[in-house]
């Protein structure tokens, strides 16, 4: 008998540490049931028919059978994903499996719980990551190594985004494994991609406005790492790093933490100022970055102490209420509110 569903834990219980939605629970139960009745799942030989065949079928079949067909297609997708997960265990096939799985990230909503609950998968990811550390210093990362590790990071991002795996992901302290990648300054594409993709994982964690995630990141000192990238990084990594700091600031504990000491406040406001000066001097029209910077300033201005200090330290270009390099209407409004909070307007 095929062993393709061995990755579904046999003793899986919905009331264990992890909270699982009814949809995922059903999904696991179906997968387990299939283990007992393999013939049905083999109807399409495990793969979905070609697009032209799909089209023919969908014009000829009744609505009910189209539904049925859609379901079988999903099953064949599951089978493929499960096969790739099993192939991770084979070092010869691992690279290909990583790349295929990371392509399935958006189209296969159950990927995160499957990855997390399958035996050994996370250990394989961590091993892949640890192998790369030795190439960070001195900088010897090849484009191929970088791209392989970016596939792993893409899968970690999927775990960070999914509500049912995010908390496990944090409790296992997995973000810490990415900090060495954020702590690099090599300008090559291999390193920049690694930084941007690692920031993407952290960005996925803060996206959900989950205080547990924000708290974990603050405690483990993500802020100085982000500030460094904001100061010296390239366009994309800079933008994602600023987004992360913005999300931390928008959290009440995050704002208090940053405004707790003058050193922290000044470290943040100086980097924001450097970025504004850069944008202004280079005449670069980077509205996305500008949006995050203004949102950070506005949030800082909501803290009484920080607001008083900002009155003095806000970059000159931002003190002008009529300045025109902000184009987005929402950002213009934030800028207005900022000036009002600081009683500059
Ligand atoms: N350990 C430092 C602190 O707690 C971490 C830090 C450095 C920091 N720069 C920062 C924290 C800027 C917040 C903002 O102060």
Short mmCIF file of C-alpha atoms and ligand atoms in Angstrom, two decimals:
data_model
loop_
_atom_site.label_atom_id
_atom_site.label_comp_id
_atom_site.label_asym_id
_atom_site.label_seq_id
_atom_site.Cartn_x
_atom_site.Cartn_y
_atom_site.Cartn_z
CA UNK A 1 0.00 0.00 0.00
CA UNK A 2 1.13 3.48 -0.77
CA UNK A 3 2.64 5.36 2.13
CA UNK A 4 1.88 8.77 0.77
CA UNK A 5 -0.15 9.96 3.73
CA UNK A 6 2.19 8.81 6.44
CA UNK A 7 2.98 12.45 7.09
CA UNK A 8 -0.46 12.97 8.60
CA UNK A 9 0.07 12.23 12.29
CA UNK A 10 -1.89 9.13 13.25
CA UNK A 11 -2.58 10.43 16.72
CA UNK A 12 -3.67 13.79 15.45
CA UNK A 13 -6.05 15.45 17.89
CA UNK A 14 -7.75 18.77 17.41
CA UNK A 15 -7.53 19.54 21.13
CA UNK A 16 -3.75 19.31 21.29
CA UNK A 17 -1.55 22.41 21.81
CA UNK A 18 -2.38 23.79 18.39
CA UNK A 19 -5.81 25.15 17.68
CA UNK A 20 -7.12 23.87 14.37
CA UNK A 21 -10.09 25.20 12.46
CA UNK A 22 -12.96 22.84 11.65
CA UNK A 23 -11.99 23.11 7.95
CA UNK A 24 -8.46 21.91 8.63
CA UNK A 25 -9.71 19.20 10.94
CA UNK A 26 -12.00 17.92 8.20
CA UNK A 27 -9.15 18.12 5.78
CA UNK A 28 -6.89 15.97 7.95
CA UNK A 29 -9.66 13.49 8.55
CA UNK A 30 -10.24 13.21 4.82
CA UNK A 31 -6.56 12.66 4.24
CA UNK A 32 -6.52 9.94 6.85
CA UNK A 33 -9.64 8.31 5.44
CA UNK A 34 -8.00 8.24 2.04
CA UNK A 35 -5.12 6.31 3.43
CA UNK A 36 -7.59 3.53 4.02
CA UNK A 37 -9.17 3.69 0.55
CA UNK A 38 -6.50 4.36 -2.04
CA UNK A 39 -8.39 3.38 -5.23
CA UNK A 40 -10.55 6.51 -5.34
CA UNK A 41 -7.69 8.91 -5.06
CA UNK A 42 -5.97 7.28 -8.01
CA UNK A 43 -8.78 8.08 -10.43
CA UNK A 44 -6.71 10.59 -12.33
CA UNK A 45 -3.50 8.77 -11.68
CA UNK A 46 -2.72 11.34 -9.00
CA UNK A 47 -2.38 14.24 -11.43
CA UNK A 48 -4.77 16.78 -12.83
CA UNK A 49 -5.74 16.50 -16.50
CA UNK A 50 -4.34 18.95 -19.04
CA UNK A 51 -6.06 22.35 -19.35
CA UNK A 52 -7.60 21.41 -22.71
CA UNK A 53 -9.05 18.22 -21.28
CA UNK A 54 -10.33 20.18 -18.29
CA UNK A 55 -12.08 22.57 -20.66
CA UNK A 56 -13.68 19.78 -22.66
CA UNK A 57 -14.83 18.10 -19.51
CA UNK A 58 -16.20 21.24 -17.99
CA UNK A 59 -18.30 22.04 -21.04
CA UNK A 60 -19.66 18.53 -21.25
CA UNK A 61 -20.31 17.69 -17.64
CA UNK A 62 -23.26 18.67 -15.50
CA UNK A 63 -22.69 21.19 -12.73
CA UNK A 64 -22.67 18.47 -10.15
CA UNK A 65 -19.93 16.59 -11.90
CA UNK A 66 -17.94 19.78 -12.33
CA UNK A 67 -18.00 20.14 -8.56
CA UNK A 68 -16.90 16.56 -8.25
CA UNK A 69 -14.16 17.21 -10.76
CA UNK A 70 -12.95 20.27 -8.84
CA UNK A 71 -12.77 18.19 -5.70
CA UNK A 72 -10.73 15.49 -7.40
CA UNK A 73 -8.42 18.10 -8.80
CA UNK A 74 -7.85 19.44 -5.30
CA UNK A 75 -7.11 15.91 -4.14
CA UNK A 76 -4.55 15.46 -6.84
CA UNK A 77 -2.96 18.74 -5.76
CA UNK A 78 -2.81 17.43 -2.21
CA UNK A 79 -1.17 14.27 -3.43
CA UNK A 80 1.44 16.21 -5.30
CA UNK A 81 2.20 18.40 -2.30
CA UNK A 82 2.45 15.39 -0.03
CA UNK A 83 4.83 13.73 -2.48
CA UNK A 84 7.06 16.80 -2.51
CA UNK A 85 7.07 16.90 1.28
CA UNK A 86 8.19 13.27 1.33
CA UNK A 87 10.84 14.02 -1.28
CA UNK A 88 12.42 16.56 1.09
CA UNK A 89 13.80 13.56 2.95
CA UNK A 90 15.79 12.52 -0.11
CA UNK A 91 18.79 14.85 -0.35
CA UNK A 92 19.01 14.26 -4.11
CA UNK A 93 15.44 15.42 -4.65
CA UNK A 94 15.33 18.05 -1.92
CA UNK A 95 16.26 21.11 -3.94
CA UNK A 96 13.60 20.43 -6.56
CA UNK A 97 11.00 19.60 -3.89
CA UNK A 98 11.75 22.85 -2.03
CA UNK A 99 11.32 24.87 -5.16
CA UNK A 100 8.06 23.13 -6.15
CA UNK A 101 6.62 23.47 -2.65
CA UNK A 102 7.46 27.14 -2.44
CA UNK A 103 5.58 27.66 -5.72
CA UNK A 104 2.50 26.08 -4.13
CA UNK A 105 2.50 28.58 -1.27
CA UNK A 106 -0.34 30.72 -2.45
CA UNK A 107 -2.46 28.17 -4.29
CA UNK A 108 -2.55 25.54 -1.57
CA UNK A 109 -4.07 26.91 1.64
CA UNK A 110 -3.33 23.84 3.78
CA UNK A 111 0.36 23.88 3.06
CA UNK A 112 1.38 25.47 6.38
CA UNK A 113 -0.28 22.92 8.74
CA UNK A 114 0.92 20.07 6.52
CA UNK A 115 4.49 21.29 6.70
CA UNK A 116 4.35 21.92 10.42
CA UNK A 117 2.77 18.60 11.41
CA UNK A 118 4.72 16.34 9.09
CA UNK A 119 7.54 14.55 10.83
CA UNK A 120 10.99 15.98 10.27
CA UNK A 121 10.05 18.73 7.81
CA UNK A 122 10.89 21.66 10.07
CA UNK A 123 14.15 19.98 11.11
CA UNK A 124 15.06 19.74 7.43
CA UNK A 125 14.36 23.45 6.96
CA UNK A 126 16.52 24.36 9.94
CA UNK A 127 19.30 22.15 8.72
CA UNK A 128 19.17 23.81 5.29
CA UNK A 129 19.45 27.20 7.02
CA UNK A 130 22.28 26.21 9.34
CA UNK A 131 24.38 24.91 6.44
CA UNK A 132 24.41 28.38 4.89
CA UNK A 133 25.75 30.22 7.97
CA UNK A 134 29.35 29.25 7.20
CA UNK A 135 29.08 31.09 3.85
CA UNK A 136 27.97 34.40 5.37
CA UNK A 137 31.31 35.42 6.84
CA UNK A 138 33.53 35.62 4.82
CA UNK A 139 30.90 36.28 2.17
CA UNK A 140 30.84 33.28 -0.14
CA UNK A 141 27.19 32.74 -0.83
CA UNK A 142 26.54 31.63 -4.41
CA UNK A 143 23.37 32.60 -6.29
CA UNK A 144 22.33 28.92 -6.31
CA UNK A 145 22.71 28.61 -2.54
CA UNK A 146 20.83 31.86 -2.06
CA UNK A 147 17.97 30.74 -4.23
CA UNK A 148 17.72 27.37 -2.48
CA UNK A 149 17.57 29.02 0.91
CA UNK A 150 15.01 31.52 -0.39
CA UNK A 151 12.71 28.57 -1.19
CA UNK A 152 13.05 27.44 2.42
CA UNK A 153 12.33 30.99 3.60
CA UNK A 154 9.27 31.15 1.36
CA UNK A 155 7.93 28.08 3.15
CA UNK A 156 8.73 29.60 6.54
CA UNK A 157 6.82 32.68 5.45
CA UNK A 158 3.84 30.49 4.79
CA UNK A 159 4.08 29.12 8.38
CA UNK A 160 4.38 32.67 9.73
CA UNK A 161 1.27 33.79 7.85
CA UNK A 162 -1.06 30.92 8.67
CA UNK A 163 -3.09 31.54 11.86
CA UNK A 164 -2.77 27.92 12.89
CA UNK A 165 0.98 27.70 12.66
CA UNK A 166 2.10 31.22 13.57
CA UNK A 167 2.02 30.64 17.29
CA UNK A 168 3.91 27.31 17.06
CA UNK A 169 6.41 29.02 14.79
CA UNK A 170 7.03 31.67 17.44
CA UNK A 171 7.12 29.27 20.37
CA UNK A 172 9.77 27.26 18.55
CA UNK A 173 11.79 30.52 18.20
CA UNK A 174 12.21 29.93 14.48
CA UNK A 175 12.60 33.65 13.57
CA UNK A 176 15.90 33.63 15.47
CA UNK A 177 17.39 31.36 12.81
CA UNK A 178 16.91 34.18 10.28
CA UNK A 179 18.63 36.92 12.27
CA UNK A 180 22.11 36.02 10.98
CA UNK A 181 20.82 36.65 7.45
CA UNK A 182 19.58 40.10 8.49
CA UNK A 183 22.88 40.88 10.10
CA UNK A 184 24.79 40.83 6.78
CA UNK A 185 25.81 43.88 4.79
CA UNK A 186 27.21 42.40 1.58
CA UNK A 187 25.70 44.23 -1.39
CA UNK A 188 25.57 41.32 -3.86
CA UNK A 189 22.25 40.10 -5.18
CA UNK A 190 22.64 36.75 -3.44
CA UNK A 191 22.83 38.50 -0.05
CA UNK A 192 20.21 41.13 -0.80
CA UNK A 193 17.71 38.43 -1.86
CA UNK A 194 18.44 36.56 1.32
CA UNK A 195 17.86 39.70 3.41
CA UNK A 196 14.66 40.66 1.59
CA UNK A 197 13.23 37.15 1.84
CA UNK A 198 14.13 36.86 5.54
CA UNK A 199 12.48 40.24 6.15
CA UNK A 200 9.49 38.88 4.26
CA UNK A 201 9.12 36.16 6.91
CA UNK A 202 9.28 38.73 9.72
CA UNK A 203 6.91 40.97 7.74
CA UNK A 204 4.44 38.06 7.52
CA UNK A 205 4.63 37.68 11.30
CA UNK A 206 3.82 41.34 12.01
CA UNK A 207 1.18 41.59 9.30
CA UNK A 208 -1.44 39.90 11.48
CA UNK A 209 -1.16 42.61 14.19
CA UNK A 210 -0.62 39.79 16.65
CA UNK A 211 0.75 41.15 19.96
CA UNK A 212 2.45 37.79 20.65
CA UNK A 213 4.43 38.11 17.43
CA UNK A 214 5.30 41.76 18.03
CA UNK A 215 6.37 40.99 21.56
CA UNK A 216 8.59 38.12 20.51
CA UNK A 217 10.32 40.23 17.87
CA UNK A 218 10.88 43.14 20.26
CA UNK A 219 12.30 40.93 22.98
CA UNK A 220 14.71 39.34 20.53
CA UNK A 221 15.94 42.74 19.32
CA UNK A 222 14.69 42.78 15.77
CA UNK A 223 14.54 46.59 15.88
CA UNK A 224 18.30 47.32 15.74
CA UNK A 225 18.58 44.79 12.88
CA UNK A 226 15.80 46.55 10.97
CA UNK A 227 17.26 49.99 11.70
CA UNK A 228 20.57 48.96 10.20
CA UNK A 229 18.89 47.77 7.02
CA UNK A 230 16.79 50.94 6.86
CA UNK A 231 19.93 53.00 7.09
CA UNK A 232 22.15 51.16 4.66
CA UNK A 233 19.97 48.72 2.75
CA UNK A 234 18.81 48.70 -0.83
CA UNK A 235 15.36 49.83 -1.89
CA UNK A 236 13.32 46.71 -1.25
CA UNK A 237 14.95 45.54 1.98
CA UNK A 238 14.72 49.10 3.26
CA UNK A 239 11.01 49.25 2.56
CA UNK A 240 10.23 45.91 4.22
CA UNK A 241 12.38 46.78 7.26
CA UNK A 242 10.53 50.10 7.63
CA UNK A 243 7.21 48.28 7.33
CA UNK A 244 8.24 46.00 10.22
CA UNK A 245 9.21 48.94 12.44
CA UNK A 246 5.93 50.64 11.53
CA UNK A 247 3.96 47.55 12.58
CA UNK A 248 5.85 47.38 15.89
CA UNK A 249 5.17 51.07 16.50
CA UNK A 250 1.46 50.61 15.80
CA UNK A 251 1.30 48.11 18.65
CA UNK A 252 0.81 49.85 22.02
CA UNK A 253 3.58 47.89 23.72
CA UNK A 254 5.77 48.52 20.72
CA UNK A 255 5.30 52.29 20.91
CA UNK A 256 5.95 52.31 24.66
CA UNK A 257 9.04 50.14 24.24
CA UNK A 258 10.57 52.42 21.62
CA UNK A 259 9.72 55.59 23.52
CA UNK A 260 10.90 54.18 26.84
CA UNK A 261 14.46 55.48 26.58
CA UNK A 262 15.90 58.45 24.68
CA UNK A 263 18.50 56.12 23.10
CA UNK A 264 15.81 53.99 21.51
CA UNK A 265 13.73 56.93 20.39
CA UNK A 266 16.70 58.72 18.83
CA UNK A 267 17.97 55.55 17.14
CA UNK A 268 14.61 55.27 15.37
CA UNK A 269 14.05 58.94 14.61
CA UNK A 270 17.58 59.40 13.27
CA UNK A 271 17.16 56.54 10.81
CA UNK A 272 13.79 57.92 9.68
CA UNK A 273 15.44 61.30 9.17
CA UNK A 274 18.30 59.75 7.17
CA UNK A 275 15.79 58.05 4.88
CA UNK A 276 13.78 61.25 4.35
CA UNK A 277 16.98 63.17 3.58
CA UNK A 278 18.02 60.44 1.14
CA UNK A 279 14.70 60.46 -0.66
CA UNK A 280 14.69 64.24 -0.84
CA UNK A 281 18.27 64.63 -2.03
CA UNK A 282 18.14 61.86 -4.62
CA UNK A 283 14.73 63.10 -5.83
CA UNK A 284 13.71 59.47 -5.80
CA UNK A 285 9.97 59.06 -6.05
CA UNK A 286 9.55 56.12 -3.70
CA UNK A 287 6.00 56.64 -2.43
CA UNK A 288 5.83 53.23 -0.79
CA UNK A 289 8.81 53.90 1.43
CA UNK A 290 7.58 57.43 2.12
CA UNK A 291 4.23 56.05 3.22
CA UNK A 292 5.87 53.83 5.87
CA UNK A 293 8.15 56.62 7.08
CA UNK A 294 5.28 59.10 7.53
CA UNK A 295 3.19 56.48 9.31
CA UNK A 296 6.10 55.85 11.72
CA UNK A 297 6.42 59.58 12.44
CA UNK A 298 2.69 59.95 12.96
CA UNK A 299 2.66 57.09 15.43
CA UNK A 300 5.67 58.45 17.32
CA UNK A 301 3.88 61.81 17.58
CA UNK A 302 1.09 60.07 19.51
CA UNK A 303 3.44 59.46 22.43
CA UNK A 304 3.60 62.56 24.57
CA UNK A 305 7.31 62.57 25.30
CA UNK A 306 8.29 61.55 21.80
CA UNK A 307 5.97 64.22 20.37
CA UNK A 308 7.68 66.96 22.34
CA UNK A 309 11.11 65.91 21.13
CA UNK A 310 9.93 65.39 17.55
CA UNK A 311 8.74 68.98 17.35
CA UNK A 312 12.38 69.92 17.30
CA UNK A 313 13.76 66.98 15.34
CA UNK A 314 11.26 66.53 12.53
CA UNK A 315 13.15 66.87 9.21
CA UNK A 316 12.83 70.35 7.78
CA UNK A 317 11.15 69.16 4.57
CA UNK A 318 8.39 67.56 6.59
CA UNK A 319 7.74 70.74 8.56
CA UNK A 320 6.44 72.40 5.43
CA UNK A 321 2.69 71.73 5.29
CA UNK A 322 2.54 72.58 1.58
CA UNK A 323 5.38 70.32 0.47
CA UNK A 324 4.47 68.34 -2.64
CA UNK A 325 6.49 65.17 -2.70
CA UNK A 326 3.77 63.24 -0.88
CA UNK A 327 1.31 62.18 -3.57
CA UNK A 328 -0.95 59.64 -1.93
CA UNK A 329 -4.06 61.25 -0.39
CA UNK A 330 -3.99 58.99 2.67
CA UNK A 331 -0.35 59.79 3.32
CA UNK A 332 -1.05 63.50 2.90
CA UNK A 333 -3.67 63.15 5.61
CA UNK A 334 -1.23 61.36 7.91
CA UNK A 335 1.27 64.14 7.31
CA UNK A 336 -1.36 66.71 8.23
CA UNK A 337 -2.24 64.85 11.41
CA UNK A 338 1.44 64.62 12.25
CA UNK A 339 1.88 68.39 11.98
CA UNK A 340 -1.25 68.91 14.04
CA UNK A 341 -0.06 66.55 16.77
CA UNK A 342 3.20 68.48 16.90
CA UNK A 343 1.35 71.83 16.78
CA UNK A 344 3.40 72.85 13.80
CA UNK A 345 0.34 73.69 11.76
N1 LIG B 1 19.22 46.44 23.64
C1 LIG B 1 18.86 47.64 22.96
C2 LIG B 1 17.84 48.39 23.82
O1 LIG B 1 17.03 47.71 24.42
C3 LIG B 1 18.24 47.29 21.62
C4 LIG B 1 18.11 48.48 20.75
C5 LIG B 1 19.09 49.09 20.08
C6 LIG B 1 16.91 49.18 20.42
N2 LIG B 1 18.61 50.11 19.31
C7 LIG B 1 17.28 50.19 19.51
C8 LIG B 1 15.60 49.03 20.79
C9 LIG B 1 16.33 51.08 19.02
C10 LIG B 1 14.65 49.91 20.28
C11 LIG B 1 15.02 50.93 19.41
O2 LIG B 1 17.84 49.56 23.87
#
